[in-house]
PDB file of C-alpha atoms in Angstrom:
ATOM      1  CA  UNK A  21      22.778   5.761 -18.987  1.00  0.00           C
ATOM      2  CA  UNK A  22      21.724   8.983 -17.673  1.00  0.00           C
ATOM      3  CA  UNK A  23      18.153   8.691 -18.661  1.00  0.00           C
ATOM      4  CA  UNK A  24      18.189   5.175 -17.558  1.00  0.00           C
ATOM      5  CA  UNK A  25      19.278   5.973 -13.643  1.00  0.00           C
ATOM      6  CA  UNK A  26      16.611   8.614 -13.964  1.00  0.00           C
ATOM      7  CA  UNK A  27      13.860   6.269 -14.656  1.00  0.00           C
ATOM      8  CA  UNK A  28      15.324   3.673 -11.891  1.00  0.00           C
ATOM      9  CA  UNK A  29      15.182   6.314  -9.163  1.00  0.00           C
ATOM     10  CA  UNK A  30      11.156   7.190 -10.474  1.00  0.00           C
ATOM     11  CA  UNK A  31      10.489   3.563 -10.284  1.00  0.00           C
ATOM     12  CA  UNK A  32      12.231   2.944  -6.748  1.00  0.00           C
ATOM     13  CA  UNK A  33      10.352   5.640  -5.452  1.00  0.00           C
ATOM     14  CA  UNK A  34       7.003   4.569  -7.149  1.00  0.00           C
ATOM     15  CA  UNK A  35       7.447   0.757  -5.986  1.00  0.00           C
ATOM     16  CA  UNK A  36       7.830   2.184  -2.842  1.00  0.00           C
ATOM     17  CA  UNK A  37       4.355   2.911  -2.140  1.00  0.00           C
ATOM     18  CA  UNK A  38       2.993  -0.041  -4.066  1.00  0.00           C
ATOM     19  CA  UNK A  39       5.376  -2.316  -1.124  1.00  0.00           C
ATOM     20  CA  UNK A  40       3.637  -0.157   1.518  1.00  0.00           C
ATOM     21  CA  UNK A  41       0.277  -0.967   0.263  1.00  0.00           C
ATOM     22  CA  UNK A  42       0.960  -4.946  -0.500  1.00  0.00           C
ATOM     23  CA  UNK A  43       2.295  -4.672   2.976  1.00  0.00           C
ATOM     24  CA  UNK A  44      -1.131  -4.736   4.619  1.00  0.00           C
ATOM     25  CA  UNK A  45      -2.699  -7.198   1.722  1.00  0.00           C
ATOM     26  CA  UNK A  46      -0.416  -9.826   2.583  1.00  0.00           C
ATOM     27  CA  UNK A  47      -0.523  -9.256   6.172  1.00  0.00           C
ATOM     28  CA  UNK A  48      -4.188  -9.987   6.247  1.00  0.00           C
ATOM     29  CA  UNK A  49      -4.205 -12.658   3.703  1.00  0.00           C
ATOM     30  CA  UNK A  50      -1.254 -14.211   6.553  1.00  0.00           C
ATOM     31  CA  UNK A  51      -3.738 -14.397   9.299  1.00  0.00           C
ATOM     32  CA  UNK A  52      -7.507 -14.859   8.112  1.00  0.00           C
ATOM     33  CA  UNK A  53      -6.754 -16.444   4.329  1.00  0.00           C
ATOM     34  CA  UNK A  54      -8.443 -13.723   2.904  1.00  0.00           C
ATOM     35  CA  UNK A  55      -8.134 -10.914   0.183  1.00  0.00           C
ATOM     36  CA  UNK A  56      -8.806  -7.246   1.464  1.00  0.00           C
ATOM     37  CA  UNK A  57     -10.453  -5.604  -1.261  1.00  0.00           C
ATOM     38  CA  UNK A  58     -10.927  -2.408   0.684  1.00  0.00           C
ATOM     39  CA  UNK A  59      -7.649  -1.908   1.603  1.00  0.00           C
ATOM     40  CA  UNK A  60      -6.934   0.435  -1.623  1.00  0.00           C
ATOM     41  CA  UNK A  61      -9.485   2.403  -0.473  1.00  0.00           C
ATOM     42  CA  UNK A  62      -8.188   2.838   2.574  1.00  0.00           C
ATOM     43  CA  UNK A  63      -5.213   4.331   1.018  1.00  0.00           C
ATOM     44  CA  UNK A  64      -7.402   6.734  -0.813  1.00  0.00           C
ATOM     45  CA  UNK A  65      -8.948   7.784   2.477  1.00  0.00           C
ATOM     46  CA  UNK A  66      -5.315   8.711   3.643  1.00  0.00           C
ATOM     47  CA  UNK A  67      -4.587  10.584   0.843  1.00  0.00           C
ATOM     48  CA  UNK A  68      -7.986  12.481   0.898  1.00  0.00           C
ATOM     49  CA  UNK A  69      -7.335  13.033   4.958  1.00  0.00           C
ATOM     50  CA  UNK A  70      -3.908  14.417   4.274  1.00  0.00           C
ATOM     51  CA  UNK A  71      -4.978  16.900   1.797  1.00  0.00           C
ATOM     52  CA  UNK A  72      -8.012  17.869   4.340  1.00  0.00           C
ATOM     53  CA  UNK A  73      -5.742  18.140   7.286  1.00  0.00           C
ATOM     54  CA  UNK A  74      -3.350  20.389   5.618  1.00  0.00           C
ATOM     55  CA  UNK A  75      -6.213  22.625   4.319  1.00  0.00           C
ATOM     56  CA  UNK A  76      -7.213  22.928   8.083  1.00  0.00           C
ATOM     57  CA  UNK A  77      -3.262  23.460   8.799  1.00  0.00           C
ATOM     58  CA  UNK A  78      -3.391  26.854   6.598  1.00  0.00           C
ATOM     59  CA  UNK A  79      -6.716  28.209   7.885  1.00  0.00           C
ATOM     60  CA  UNK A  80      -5.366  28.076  11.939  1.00  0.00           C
ATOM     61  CA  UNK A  81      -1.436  29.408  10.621  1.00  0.00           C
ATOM     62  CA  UNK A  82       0.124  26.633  10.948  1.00  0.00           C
ATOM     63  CA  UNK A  83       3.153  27.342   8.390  1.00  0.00           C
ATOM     64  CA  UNK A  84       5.940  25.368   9.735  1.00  0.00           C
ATOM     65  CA  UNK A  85       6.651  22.452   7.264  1.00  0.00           C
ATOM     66  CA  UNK A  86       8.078  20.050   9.743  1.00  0.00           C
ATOM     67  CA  UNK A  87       5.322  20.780  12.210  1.00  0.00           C
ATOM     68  CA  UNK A  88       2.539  20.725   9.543  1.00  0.00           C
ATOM     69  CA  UNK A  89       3.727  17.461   8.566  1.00  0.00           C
ATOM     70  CA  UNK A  90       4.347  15.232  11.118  1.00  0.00           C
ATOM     71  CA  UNK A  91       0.497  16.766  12.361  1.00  0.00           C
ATOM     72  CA  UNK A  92      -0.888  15.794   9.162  1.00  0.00           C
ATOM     73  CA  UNK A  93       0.785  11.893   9.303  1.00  0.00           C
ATOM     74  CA  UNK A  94      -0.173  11.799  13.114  1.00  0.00           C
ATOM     75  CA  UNK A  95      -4.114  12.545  11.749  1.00  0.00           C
ATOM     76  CA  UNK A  96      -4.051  10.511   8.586  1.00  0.00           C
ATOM     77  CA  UNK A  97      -3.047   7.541  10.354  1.00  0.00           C
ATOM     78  CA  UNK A  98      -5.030   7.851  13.158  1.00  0.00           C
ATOM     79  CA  UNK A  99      -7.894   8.363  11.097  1.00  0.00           C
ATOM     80  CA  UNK A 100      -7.395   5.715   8.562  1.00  0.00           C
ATOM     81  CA  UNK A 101      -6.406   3.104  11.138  1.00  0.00           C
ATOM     82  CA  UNK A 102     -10.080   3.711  12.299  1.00  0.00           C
ATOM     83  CA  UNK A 103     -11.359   3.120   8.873  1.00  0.00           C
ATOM     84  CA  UNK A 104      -9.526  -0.265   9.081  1.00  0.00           C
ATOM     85  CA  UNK A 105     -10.650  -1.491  12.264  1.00  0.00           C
ATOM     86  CA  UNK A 106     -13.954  -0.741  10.961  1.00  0.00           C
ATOM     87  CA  UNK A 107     -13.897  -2.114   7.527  1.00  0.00           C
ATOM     88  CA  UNK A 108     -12.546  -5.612   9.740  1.00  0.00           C
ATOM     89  CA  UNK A 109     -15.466  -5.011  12.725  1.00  0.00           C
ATOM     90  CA  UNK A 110     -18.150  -4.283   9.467  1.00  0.00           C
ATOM     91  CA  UNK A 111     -16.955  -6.568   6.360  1.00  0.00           C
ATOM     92  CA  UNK A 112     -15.203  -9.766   7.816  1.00  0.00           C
ATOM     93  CA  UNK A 113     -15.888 -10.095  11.509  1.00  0.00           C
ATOM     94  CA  UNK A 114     -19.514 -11.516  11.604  1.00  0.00           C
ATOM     95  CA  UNK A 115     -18.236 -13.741   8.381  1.00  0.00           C
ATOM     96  CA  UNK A 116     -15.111 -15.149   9.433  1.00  0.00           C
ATOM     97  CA  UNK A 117     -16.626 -18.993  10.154  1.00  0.00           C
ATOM     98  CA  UNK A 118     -18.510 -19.022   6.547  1.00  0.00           C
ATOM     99  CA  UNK A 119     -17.363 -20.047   2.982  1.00  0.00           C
ATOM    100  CA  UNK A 120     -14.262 -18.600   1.691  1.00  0.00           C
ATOM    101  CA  UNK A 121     -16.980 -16.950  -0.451  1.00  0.00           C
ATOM    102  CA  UNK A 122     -18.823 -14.714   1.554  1.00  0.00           C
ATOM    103  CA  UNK A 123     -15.951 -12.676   3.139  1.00  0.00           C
ATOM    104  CA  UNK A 124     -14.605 -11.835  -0.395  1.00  0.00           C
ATOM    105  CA  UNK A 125     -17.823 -10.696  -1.880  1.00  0.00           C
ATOM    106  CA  UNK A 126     -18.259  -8.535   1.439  1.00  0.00           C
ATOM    107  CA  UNK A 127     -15.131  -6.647   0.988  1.00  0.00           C
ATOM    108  CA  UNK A 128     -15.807  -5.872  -3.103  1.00  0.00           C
ATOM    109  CA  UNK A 129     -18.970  -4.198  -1.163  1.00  0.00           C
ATOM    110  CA  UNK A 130     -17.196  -2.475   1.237  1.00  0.00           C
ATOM    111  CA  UNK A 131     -14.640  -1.217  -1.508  1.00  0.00           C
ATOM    112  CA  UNK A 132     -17.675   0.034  -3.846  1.00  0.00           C
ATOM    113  CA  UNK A 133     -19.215   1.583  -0.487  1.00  0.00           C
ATOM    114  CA  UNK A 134     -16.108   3.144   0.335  1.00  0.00           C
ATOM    115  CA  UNK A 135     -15.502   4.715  -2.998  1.00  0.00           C
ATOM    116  CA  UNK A 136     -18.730   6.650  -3.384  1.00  0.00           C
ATOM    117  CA  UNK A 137     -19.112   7.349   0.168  1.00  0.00           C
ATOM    118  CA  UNK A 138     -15.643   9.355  -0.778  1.00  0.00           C
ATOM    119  CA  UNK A 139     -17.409  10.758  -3.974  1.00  0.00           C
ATOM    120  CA  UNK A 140     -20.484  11.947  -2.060  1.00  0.00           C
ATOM    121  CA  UNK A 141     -18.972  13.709   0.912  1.00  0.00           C
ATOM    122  CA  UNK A 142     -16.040  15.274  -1.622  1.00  0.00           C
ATOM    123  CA  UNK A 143     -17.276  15.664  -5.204  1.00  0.00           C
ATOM    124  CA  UNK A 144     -15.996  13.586  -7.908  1.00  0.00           C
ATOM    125  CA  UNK A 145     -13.460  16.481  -9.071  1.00  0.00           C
ATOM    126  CA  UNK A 146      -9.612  15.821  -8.736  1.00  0.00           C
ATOM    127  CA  UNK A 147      -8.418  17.756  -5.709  1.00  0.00           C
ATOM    128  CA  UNK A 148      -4.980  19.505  -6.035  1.00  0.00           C
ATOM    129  CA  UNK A 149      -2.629  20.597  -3.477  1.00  0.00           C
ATOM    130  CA  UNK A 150       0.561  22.762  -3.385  1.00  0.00           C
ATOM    131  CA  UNK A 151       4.100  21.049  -3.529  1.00  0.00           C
ATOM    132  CA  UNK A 152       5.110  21.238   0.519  1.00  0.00           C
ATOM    133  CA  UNK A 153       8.656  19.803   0.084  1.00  0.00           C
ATOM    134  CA  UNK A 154      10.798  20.966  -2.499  1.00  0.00           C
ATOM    135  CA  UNK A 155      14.722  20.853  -3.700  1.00  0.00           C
ATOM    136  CA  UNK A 156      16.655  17.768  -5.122  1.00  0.00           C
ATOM    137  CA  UNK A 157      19.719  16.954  -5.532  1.00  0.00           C
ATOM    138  CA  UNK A 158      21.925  16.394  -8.783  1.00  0.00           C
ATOM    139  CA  UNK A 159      23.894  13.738  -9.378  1.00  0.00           C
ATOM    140  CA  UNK A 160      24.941  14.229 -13.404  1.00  0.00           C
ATOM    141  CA  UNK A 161      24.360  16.952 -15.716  1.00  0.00           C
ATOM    142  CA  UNK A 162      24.676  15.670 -19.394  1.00  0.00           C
ATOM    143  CA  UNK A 163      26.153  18.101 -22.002  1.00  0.00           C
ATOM    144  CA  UNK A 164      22.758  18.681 -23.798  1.00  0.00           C
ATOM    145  CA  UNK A 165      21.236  19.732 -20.362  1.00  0.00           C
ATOM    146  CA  UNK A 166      19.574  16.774 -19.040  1.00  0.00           C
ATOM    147  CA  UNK A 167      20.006  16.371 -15.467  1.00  0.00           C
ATOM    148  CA  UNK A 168      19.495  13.253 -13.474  1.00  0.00           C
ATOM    149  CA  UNK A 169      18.389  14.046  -9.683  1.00  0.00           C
ATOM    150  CA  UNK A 170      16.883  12.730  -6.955  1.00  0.00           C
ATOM    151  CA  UNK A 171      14.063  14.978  -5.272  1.00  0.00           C
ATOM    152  CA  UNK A 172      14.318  15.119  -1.158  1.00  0.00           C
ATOM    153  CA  UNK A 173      10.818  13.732  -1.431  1.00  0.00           C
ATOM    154  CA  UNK A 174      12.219  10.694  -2.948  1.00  0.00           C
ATOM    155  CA  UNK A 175      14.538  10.312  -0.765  1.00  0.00           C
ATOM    156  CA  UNK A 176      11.829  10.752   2.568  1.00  0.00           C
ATOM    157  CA  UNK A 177       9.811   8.158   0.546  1.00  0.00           C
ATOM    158  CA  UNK A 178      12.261   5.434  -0.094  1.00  0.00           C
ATOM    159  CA  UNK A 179      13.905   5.363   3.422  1.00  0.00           C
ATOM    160  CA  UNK A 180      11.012   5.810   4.950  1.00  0.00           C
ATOM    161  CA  UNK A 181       9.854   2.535   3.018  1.00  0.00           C
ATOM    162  CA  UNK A 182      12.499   0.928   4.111  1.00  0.00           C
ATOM    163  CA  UNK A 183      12.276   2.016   7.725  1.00  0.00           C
ATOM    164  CA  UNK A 184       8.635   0.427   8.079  1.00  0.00           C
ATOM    165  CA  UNK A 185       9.518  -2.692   6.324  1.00  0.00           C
ATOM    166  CA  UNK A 186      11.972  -3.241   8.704  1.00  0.00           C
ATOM    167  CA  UNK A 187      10.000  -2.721  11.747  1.00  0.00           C
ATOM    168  CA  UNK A 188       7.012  -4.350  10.372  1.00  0.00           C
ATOM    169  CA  UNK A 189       9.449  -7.287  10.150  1.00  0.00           C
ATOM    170  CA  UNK A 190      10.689  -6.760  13.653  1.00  0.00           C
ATOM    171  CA  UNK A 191       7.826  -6.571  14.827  1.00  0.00           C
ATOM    172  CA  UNK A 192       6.324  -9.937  13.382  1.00  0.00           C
ATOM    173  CA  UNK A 193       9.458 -11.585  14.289  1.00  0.00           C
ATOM    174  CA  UNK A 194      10.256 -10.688  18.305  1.00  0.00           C
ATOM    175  CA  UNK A 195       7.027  -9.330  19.971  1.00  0.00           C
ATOM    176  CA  UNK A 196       4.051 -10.515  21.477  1.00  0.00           C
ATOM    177  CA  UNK A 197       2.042  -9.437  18.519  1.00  0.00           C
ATOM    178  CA  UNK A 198       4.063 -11.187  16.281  1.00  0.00           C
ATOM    179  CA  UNK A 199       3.971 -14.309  18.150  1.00  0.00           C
ATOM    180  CA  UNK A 200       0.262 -13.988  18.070  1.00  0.00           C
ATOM    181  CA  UNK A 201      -0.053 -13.056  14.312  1.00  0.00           C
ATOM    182  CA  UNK A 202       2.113 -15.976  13.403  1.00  0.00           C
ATOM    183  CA  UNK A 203      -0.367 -18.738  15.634  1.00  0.00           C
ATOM    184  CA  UNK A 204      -3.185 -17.346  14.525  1.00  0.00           C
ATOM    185  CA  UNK A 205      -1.764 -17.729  10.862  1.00  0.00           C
ATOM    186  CA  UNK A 206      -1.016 -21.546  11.557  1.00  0.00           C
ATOM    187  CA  UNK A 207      -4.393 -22.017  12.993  1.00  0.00           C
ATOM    188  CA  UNK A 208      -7.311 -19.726  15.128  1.00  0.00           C
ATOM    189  CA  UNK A 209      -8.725 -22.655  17.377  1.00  0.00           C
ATOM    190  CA  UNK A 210      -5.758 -23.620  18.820  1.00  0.00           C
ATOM    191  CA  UNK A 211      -3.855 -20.389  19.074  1.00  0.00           C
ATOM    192  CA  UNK A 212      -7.700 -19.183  20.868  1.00  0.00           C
ATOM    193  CA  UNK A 213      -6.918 -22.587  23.004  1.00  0.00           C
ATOM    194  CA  UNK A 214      -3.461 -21.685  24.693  1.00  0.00           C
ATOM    195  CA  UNK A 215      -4.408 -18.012  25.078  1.00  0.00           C
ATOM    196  CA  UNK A 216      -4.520 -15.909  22.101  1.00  0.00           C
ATOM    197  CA  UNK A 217      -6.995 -13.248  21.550  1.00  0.00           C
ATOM    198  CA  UNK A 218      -7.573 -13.812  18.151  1.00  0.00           C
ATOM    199  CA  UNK A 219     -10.261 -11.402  17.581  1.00  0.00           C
ATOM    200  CA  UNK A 220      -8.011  -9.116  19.036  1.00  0.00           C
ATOM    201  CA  UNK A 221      -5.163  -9.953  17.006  1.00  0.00           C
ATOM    202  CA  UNK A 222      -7.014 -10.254  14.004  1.00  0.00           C
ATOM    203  CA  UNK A 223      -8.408  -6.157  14.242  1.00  0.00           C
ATOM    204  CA  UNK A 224      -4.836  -5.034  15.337  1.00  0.00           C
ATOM    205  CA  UNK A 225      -3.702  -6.713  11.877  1.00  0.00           C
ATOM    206  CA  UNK A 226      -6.039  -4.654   9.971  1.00  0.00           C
ATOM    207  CA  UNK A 227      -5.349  -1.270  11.896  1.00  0.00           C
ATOM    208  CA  UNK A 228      -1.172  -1.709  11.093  1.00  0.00           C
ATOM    209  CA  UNK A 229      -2.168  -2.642   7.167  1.00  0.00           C
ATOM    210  CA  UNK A 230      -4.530   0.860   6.795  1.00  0.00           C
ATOM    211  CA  UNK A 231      -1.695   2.835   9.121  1.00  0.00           C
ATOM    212  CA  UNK A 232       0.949   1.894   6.403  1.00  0.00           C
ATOM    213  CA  UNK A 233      -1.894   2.716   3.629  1.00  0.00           C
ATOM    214  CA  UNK A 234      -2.278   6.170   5.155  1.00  0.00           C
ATOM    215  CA  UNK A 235       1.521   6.661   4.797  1.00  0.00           C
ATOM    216  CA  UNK A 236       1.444   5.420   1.709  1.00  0.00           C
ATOM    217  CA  UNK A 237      -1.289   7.879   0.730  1.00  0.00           C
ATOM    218  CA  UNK A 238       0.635  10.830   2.742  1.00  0.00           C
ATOM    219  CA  UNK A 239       3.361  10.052   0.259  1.00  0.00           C
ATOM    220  CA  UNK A 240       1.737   9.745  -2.824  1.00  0.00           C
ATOM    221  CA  UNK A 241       0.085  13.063  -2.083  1.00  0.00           C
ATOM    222  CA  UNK A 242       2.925  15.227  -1.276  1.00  0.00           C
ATOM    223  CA  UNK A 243       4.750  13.633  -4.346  1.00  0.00           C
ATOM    224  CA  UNK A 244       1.833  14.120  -6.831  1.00  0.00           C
ATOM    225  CA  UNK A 245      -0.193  16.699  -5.420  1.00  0.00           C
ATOM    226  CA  UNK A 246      -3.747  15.416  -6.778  1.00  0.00           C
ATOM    227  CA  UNK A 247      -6.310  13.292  -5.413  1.00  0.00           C
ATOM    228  CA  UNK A 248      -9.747  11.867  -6.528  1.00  0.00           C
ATOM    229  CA  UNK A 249     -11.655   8.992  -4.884  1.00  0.00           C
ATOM    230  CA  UNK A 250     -10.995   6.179  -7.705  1.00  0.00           C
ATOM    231  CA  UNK A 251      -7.169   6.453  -7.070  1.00  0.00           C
ATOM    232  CA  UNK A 252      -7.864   3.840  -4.250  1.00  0.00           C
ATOM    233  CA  UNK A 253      -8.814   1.355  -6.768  1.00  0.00           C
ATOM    234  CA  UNK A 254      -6.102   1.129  -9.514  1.00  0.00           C
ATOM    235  CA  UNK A 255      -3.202   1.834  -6.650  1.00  0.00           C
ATOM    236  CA  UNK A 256      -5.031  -1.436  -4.890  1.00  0.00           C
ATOM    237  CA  UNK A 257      -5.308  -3.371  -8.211  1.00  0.00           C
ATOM    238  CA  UNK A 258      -1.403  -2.958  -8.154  1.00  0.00           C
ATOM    239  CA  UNK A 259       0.017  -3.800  -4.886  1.00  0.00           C
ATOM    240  CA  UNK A 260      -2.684  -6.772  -4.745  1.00  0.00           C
ATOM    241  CA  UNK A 261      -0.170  -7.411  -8.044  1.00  0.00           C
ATOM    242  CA  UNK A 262       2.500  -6.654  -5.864  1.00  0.00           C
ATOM    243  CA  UNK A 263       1.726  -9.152  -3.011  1.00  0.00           C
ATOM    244  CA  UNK A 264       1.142 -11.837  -5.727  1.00  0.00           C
ATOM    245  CA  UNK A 265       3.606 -11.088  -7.329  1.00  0.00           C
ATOM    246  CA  UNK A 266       6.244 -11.603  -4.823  1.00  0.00           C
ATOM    247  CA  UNK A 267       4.326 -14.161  -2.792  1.00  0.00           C
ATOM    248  CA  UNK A 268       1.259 -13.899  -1.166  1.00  0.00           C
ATOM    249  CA  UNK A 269       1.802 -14.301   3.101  1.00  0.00           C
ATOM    250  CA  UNK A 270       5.384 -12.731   2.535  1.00  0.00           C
ATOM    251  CA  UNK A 271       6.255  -9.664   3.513  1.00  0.00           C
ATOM    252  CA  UNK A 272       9.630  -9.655   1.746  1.00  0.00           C
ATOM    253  CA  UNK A 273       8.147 -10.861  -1.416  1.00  0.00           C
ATOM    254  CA  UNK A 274       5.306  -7.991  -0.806  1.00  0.00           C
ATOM    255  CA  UNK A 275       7.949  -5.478  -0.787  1.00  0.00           C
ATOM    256  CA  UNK A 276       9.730  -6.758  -3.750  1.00  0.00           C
ATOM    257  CA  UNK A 277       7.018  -7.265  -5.637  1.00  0.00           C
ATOM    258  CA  UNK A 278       6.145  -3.813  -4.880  1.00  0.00           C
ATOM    259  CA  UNK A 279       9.591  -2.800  -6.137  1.00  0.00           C
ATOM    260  CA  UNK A 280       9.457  -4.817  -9.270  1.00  0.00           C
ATOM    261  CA  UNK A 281       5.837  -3.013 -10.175  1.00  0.00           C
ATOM    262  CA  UNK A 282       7.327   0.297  -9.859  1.00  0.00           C
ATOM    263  CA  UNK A 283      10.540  -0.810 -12.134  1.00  0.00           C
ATOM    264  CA  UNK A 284       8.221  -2.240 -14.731  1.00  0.00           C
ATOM    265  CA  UNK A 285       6.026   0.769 -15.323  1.00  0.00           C
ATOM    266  CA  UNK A 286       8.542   3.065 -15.066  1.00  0.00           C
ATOM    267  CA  UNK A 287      10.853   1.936 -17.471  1.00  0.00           C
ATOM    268  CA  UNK A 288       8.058   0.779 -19.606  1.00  0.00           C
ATOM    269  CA  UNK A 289       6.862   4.359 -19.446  1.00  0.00           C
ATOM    270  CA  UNK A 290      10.108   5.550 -20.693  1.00  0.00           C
ATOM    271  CA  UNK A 291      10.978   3.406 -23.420  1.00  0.00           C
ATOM    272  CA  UNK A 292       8.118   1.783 -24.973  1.00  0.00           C
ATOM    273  CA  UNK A 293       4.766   3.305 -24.375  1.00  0.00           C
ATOM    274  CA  UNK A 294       3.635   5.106 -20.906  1.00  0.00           C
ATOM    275  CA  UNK A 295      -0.647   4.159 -22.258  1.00  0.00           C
ATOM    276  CA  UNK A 296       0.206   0.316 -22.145  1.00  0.00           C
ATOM    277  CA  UNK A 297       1.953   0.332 -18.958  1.00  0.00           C
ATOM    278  CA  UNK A 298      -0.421  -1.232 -17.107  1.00  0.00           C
ATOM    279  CA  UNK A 299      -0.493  -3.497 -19.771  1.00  0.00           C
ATOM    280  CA  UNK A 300       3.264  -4.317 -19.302  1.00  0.00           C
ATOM    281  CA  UNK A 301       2.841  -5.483 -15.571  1.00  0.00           C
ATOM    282  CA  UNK A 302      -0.604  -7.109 -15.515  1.00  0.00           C
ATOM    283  CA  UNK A 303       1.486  -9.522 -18.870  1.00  0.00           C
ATOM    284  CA  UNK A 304       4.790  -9.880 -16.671  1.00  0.00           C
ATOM    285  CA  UNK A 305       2.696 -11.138 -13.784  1.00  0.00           C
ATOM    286  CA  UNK A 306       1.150 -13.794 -15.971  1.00  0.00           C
ATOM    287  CA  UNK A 307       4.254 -15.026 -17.098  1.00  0.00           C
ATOM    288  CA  UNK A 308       5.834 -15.160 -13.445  1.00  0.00           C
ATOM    289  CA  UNK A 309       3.174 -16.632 -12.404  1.00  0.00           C
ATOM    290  CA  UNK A 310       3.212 -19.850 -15.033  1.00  0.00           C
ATOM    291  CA  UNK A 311       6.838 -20.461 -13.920  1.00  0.00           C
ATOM    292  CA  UNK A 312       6.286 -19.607 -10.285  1.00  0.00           C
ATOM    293  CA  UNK A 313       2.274 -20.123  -9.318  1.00  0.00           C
ATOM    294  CA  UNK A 314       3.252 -19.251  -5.773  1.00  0.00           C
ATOM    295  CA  UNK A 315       4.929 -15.979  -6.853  1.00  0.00           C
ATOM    296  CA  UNK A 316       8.718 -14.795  -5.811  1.00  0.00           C
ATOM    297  CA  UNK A 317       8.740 -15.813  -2.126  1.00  0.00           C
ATOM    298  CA  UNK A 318       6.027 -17.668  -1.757  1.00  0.00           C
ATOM    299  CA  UNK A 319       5.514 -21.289  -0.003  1.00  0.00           C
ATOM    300  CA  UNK A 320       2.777 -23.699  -1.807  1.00  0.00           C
ATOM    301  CA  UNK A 321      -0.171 -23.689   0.687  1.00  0.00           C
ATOM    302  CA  UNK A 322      -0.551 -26.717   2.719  1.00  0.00           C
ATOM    303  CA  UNK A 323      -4.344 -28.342   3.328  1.00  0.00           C
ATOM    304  CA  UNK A 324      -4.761 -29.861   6.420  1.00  0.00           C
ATOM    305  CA  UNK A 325      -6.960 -33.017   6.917  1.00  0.00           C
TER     306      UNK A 325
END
């Protein structure tokens, strides 16, 4: 039991980040219909712009850990939001009216471009940084010594999850914004009709998906401490899983799914084989999938005619 709460705690915390990161898939798929394949390497751009900006931190003497951090999330999201509204302005903007086709295709480019622009400009060596938050707390201490705990870092992680899943929500749900997302979603020309700036809308949807990337990345960094510019791809890979897993268009079912990933592999890790755990989620989402082609939460996509 005590081994087993361990490995749900690493797998809450891990499915945390892959919910972040399905977060902005689905967001975009909501609006425009279409896969970001970029958007994982947006994430590694966040986690490659958090380990700069602390680096930078050190050299001026900035040592305070609550300063030094909320400066280094400030510049990773402002950063990586740019990459976003790029990657939209670059990748899908002058191809939104062509085939379904086209768009895709453009963002596997941008994705590829992305990845060894990274590699160029930082070397293809893993970079490493020094644990920044320490301490945990335990919750049991078995007779043979092994202790079940739950890292502050975890903690930070998971509510902080929660915190921007919530007002991701809200804000879908009660603003302007939302209201805009959600008629643009239902359809472009007539939201464009009665008002909506859907170009507009469209480039704010991509700068919110690569601002919860760069958190994601700012977590995964701190947690892990090592970085290297193909991390973008499998993390992508697996919250794409995530958001089709749960339901692509729904942000719950993003979130779960997101969950669910970070169960699988870390229990799989645990008891059966930590090689094949990729394996173990790519097989479960097949099988979900033939009961449930839609996913968790998802609705079965209407055609219009």
């Amino acid at each position: 039991m005590e081994y087993f709460l361990q490995q749900l705690i690493n797998g809450l915390t891990l499915g945390a980040v892959y919910g972040l990161i399905a977060i902005g898939y689905t967001m975009v798929y909501g609006i425009i219909g279409m896969i970001n394949f970029a958007h994982g390497e947006i994430y590694m751009i966040g986690a490659f712009v958090t380990v700069i900006s602390f680096v930078v931190l050190g050299l001026v003497g900035v040592s305070e850990t609550a300063v030094a951090l909320m400066i280094v999330l400030a510049v990773s999201i402002s950063v990586t939001s740019l990459y976003g509204w790029t990657v939209e302005r670059v990748a899908y903007r002058p191809l939104r009216n062509s085939t379904r086709l086209a768009p895709l295709i453009s963002a596997i480019g941008m994705s590829v471009l992305l990845q060894n622009y990274v590699q160029l400009l930082q070397g293809a060596r893993v970079k490493t940084m020094a644990p920044v938050l320490q301490g945990s707390f335990t919750i049991i201490t078995r007779a043979d010594g092994f202790v079940v705990s739950i890292s502050y870092l975890q903690i930070i992680i998971i509510a902080l999850t929660v915190g921007l899943m919530t007002g991701v929500t809200l804000v879908i749900q009660r603003t302007p914004l939302g209201r805009a997302q959600r008629a643009c979603e239902q359809d472009k020309m007539m939201a464009a009709l009665v008002g909506v700036n859907v170009d507009r809308t469209i480039s704010t949807t991509f700068v919110i998906g690569a601002a919860l990337a760069a958190i994601a990345g700012f977590m995964v960094t701190l947690y892990y401490g090592v970085v290297d510019f193909f991390m973008g791809f499998l993390a992508g890979m697996k919250a794409f899983t995530a958001a089709v897993l749960g339901g692509i268009g729904s942000l719950p079912g993003a979130m779960l799914g997101g969950l669910l990933i970070g169960l699988i592999e870390s229990f799989w890790a645990g008891y059966v084989n930590a090689q094949y755990k990729d394996v173990a989620v790519f097989g479960i989402l097949m099988l979900v999938l033939m009961v449930r082609p839609n996913g968790l939460f998802g609705r079965p996509e209407i055609e219009k005619v």
